[in-house]
mmCIF file of C-alpha atoms in Angstrom:
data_model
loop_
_atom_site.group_PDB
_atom_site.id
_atom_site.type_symbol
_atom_site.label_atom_id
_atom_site.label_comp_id
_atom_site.label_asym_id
_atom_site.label_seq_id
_atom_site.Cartn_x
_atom_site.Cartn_y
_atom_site.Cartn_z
ATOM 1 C CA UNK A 1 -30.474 -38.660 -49.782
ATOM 2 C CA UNK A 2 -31.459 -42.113 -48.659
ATOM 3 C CA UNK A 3 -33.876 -44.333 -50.286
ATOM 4 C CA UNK A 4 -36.977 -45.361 -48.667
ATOM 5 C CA UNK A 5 -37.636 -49.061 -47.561
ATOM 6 C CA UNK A 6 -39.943 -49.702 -50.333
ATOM 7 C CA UNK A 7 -37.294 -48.095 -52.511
ATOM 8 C CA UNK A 8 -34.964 -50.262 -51.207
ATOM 9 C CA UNK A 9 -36.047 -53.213 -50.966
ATOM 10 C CA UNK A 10 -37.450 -52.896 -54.919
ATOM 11 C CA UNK A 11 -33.271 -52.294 -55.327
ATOM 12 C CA UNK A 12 -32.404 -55.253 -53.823
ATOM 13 C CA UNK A 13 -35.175 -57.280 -55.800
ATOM 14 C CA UNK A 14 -33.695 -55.837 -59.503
ATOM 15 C CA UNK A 15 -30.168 -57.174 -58.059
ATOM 16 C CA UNK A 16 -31.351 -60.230 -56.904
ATOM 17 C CA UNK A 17 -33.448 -60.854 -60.725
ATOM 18 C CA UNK A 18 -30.190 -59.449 -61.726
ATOM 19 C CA UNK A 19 -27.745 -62.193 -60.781
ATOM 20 C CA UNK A 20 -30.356 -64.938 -61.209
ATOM 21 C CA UNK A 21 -30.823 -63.912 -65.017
ATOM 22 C CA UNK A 22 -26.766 -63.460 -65.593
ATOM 23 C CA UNK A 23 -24.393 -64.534 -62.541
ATOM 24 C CA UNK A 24 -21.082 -64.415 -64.711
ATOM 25 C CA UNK A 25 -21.975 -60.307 -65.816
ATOM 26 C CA UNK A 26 -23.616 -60.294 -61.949
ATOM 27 C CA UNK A 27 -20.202 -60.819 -61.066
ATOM 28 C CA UNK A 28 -17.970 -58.865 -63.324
ATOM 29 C CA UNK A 29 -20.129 -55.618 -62.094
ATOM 30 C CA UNK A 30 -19.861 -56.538 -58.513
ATOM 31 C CA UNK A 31 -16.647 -56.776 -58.468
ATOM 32 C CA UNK A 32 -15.182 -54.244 -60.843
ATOM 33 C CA UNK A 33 -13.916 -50.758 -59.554
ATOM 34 C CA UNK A 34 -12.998 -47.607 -61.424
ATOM 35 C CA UNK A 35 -10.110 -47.167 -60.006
ATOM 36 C CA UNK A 36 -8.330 -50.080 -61.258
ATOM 37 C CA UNK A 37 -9.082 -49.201 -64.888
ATOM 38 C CA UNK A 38 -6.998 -46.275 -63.501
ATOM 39 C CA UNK A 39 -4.188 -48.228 -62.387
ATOM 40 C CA UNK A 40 -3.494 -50.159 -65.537
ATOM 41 C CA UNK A 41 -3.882 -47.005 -67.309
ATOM 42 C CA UNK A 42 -1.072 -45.312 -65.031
ATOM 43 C CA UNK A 43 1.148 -49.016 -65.610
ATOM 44 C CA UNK A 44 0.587 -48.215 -69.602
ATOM 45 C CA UNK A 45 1.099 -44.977 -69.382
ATOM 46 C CA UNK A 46 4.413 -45.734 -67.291
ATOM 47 C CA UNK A 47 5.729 -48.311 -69.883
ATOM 48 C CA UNK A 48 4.747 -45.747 -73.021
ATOM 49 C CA UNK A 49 7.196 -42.968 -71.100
ATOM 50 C CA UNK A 50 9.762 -45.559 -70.496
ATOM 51 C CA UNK A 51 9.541 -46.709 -74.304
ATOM 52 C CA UNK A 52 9.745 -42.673 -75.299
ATOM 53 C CA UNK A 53 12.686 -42.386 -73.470
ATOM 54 C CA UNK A 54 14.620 -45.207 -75.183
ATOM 55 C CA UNK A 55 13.484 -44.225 -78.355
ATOM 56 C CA UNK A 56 14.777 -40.703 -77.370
ATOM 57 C CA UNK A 57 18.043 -41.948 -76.299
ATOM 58 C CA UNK A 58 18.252 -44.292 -79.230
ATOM 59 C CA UNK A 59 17.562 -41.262 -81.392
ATOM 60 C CA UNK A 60 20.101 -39.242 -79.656
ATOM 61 C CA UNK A 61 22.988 -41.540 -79.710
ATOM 62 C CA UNK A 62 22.253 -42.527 -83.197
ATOM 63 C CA UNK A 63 22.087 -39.412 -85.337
ATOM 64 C CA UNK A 64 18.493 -40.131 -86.289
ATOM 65 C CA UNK A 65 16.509 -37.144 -85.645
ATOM 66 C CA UNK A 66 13.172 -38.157 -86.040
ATOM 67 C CA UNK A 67 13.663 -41.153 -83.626
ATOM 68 C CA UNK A 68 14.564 -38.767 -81.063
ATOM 69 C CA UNK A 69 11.542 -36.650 -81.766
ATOM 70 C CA UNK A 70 9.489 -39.450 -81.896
ATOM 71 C CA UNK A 71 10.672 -40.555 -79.173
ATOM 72 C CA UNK A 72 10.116 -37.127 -77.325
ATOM 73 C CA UNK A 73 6.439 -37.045 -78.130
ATOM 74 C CA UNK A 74 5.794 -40.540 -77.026
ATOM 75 C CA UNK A 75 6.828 -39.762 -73.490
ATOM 76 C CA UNK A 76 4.807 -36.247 -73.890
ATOM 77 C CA UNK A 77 1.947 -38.052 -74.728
ATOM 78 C CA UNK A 78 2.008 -41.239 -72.022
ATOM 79 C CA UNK A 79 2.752 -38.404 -69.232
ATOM 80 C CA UNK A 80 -0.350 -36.238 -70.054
ATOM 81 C CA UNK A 81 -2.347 -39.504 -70.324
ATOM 82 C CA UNK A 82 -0.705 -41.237 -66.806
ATOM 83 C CA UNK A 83 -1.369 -37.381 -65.005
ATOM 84 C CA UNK A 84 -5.200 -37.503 -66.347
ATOM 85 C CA UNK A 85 -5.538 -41.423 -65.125
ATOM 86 C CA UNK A 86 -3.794 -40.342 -61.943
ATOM 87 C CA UNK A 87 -6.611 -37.103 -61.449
ATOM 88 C CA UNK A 88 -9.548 -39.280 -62.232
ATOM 89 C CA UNK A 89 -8.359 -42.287 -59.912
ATOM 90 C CA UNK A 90 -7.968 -39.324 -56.864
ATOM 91 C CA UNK A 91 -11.245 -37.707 -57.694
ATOM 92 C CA UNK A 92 -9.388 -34.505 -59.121
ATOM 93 C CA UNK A 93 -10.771 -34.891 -63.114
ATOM 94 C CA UNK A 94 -13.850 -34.888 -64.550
ATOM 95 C CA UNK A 95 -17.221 -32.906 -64.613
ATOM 96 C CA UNK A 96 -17.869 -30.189 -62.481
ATOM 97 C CA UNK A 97 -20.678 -31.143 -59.453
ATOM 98 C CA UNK A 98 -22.943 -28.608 -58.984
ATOM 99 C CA UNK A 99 -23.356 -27.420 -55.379
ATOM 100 C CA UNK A 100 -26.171 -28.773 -53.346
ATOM 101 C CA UNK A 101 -29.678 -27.309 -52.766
ATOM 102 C CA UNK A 102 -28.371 -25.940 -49.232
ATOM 103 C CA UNK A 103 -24.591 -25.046 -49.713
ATOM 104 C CA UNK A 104 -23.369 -21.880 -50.555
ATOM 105 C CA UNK A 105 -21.712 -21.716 -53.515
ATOM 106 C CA UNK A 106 -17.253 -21.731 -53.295
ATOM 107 C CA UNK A 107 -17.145 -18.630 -54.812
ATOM 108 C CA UNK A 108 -16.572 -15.530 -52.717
ATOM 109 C CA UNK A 109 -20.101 -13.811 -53.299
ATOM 110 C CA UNK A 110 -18.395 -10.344 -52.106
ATOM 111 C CA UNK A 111 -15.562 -10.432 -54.937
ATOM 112 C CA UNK A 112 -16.025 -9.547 -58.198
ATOM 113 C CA UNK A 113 -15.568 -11.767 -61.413
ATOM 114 C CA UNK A 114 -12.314 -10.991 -62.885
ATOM 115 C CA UNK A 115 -14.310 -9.478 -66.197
ATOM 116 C CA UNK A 116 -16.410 -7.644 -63.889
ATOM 117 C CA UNK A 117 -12.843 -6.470 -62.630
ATOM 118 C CA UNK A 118 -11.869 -5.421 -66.437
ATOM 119 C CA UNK A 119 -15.072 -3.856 -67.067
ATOM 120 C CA UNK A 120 -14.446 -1.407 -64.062
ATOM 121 C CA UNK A 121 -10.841 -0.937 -64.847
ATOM 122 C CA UNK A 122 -12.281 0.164 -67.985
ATOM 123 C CA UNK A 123 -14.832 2.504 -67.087
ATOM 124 C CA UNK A 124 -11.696 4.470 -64.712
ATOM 125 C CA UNK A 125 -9.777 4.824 -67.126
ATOM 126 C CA UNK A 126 -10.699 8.375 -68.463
ATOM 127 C CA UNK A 127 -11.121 9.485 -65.136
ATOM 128 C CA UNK A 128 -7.196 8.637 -64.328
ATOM 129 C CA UNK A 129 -6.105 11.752 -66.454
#
């Protein structure tokens, strides 16, 4: 929905009082964009696998078990955290949006839930015999 010209214009009045009071924070909001906190995330999350996997090999070629557990679960860990940058950088993670006021909802309104399916599975089930 957009705003209304008085709307607006009070908008662009906060921002303007906005960078008058603090140009240097002004600028550092302007400027700054989700995504890239995503992208050094995915870079970290890149160099934490490629550590796990020389720990793992360093573990494996070295009889030092641990190590190479260690070593396992630090590239377990940076790929789960690289995959959930990666969703939230594409729009994939996060909170659920509900639908708007005049959209039908995704689900298919003429198939049942699945425990609406177990509940009728249920009641059949003496009838089967």
């Amino acid at each position: 929905m957009p705003l209304s010209e008085h709307e607006q214009r009070l908008l662009d009045q906060i921002e303007q009082a906005l960078y008058a009071e603090d140009p240097k924070w002004a600028n550092t909001v302007r400027i700054s964009d989700p995504r890239n906190h995503y992208k050094r995330r995915l870079v970290k999350a890149s160099i934490g696998f490629v550590l796990g996997v020389v720990l793992l090999m360093v573990g494996v070629v070295a009889p030092i078990i641990p190590l190479g557990v260690g070593g396992f679960v630090v590239m377990l860990a940076a790929c789960l955290w690289g995959l959930s940058s990666w969703k939230r950088m594409n729009g994939f993670g996060g909170e659920a949006r509900p639908a708007a006021p005049g959209q039908p909802e995704k689900r298919r309104a003429n198939r049942p839930s699945f425990m609406e399916r177990m509940e009728e599975r249920w009641r059949r089930r003496g009838e089967e015999r």
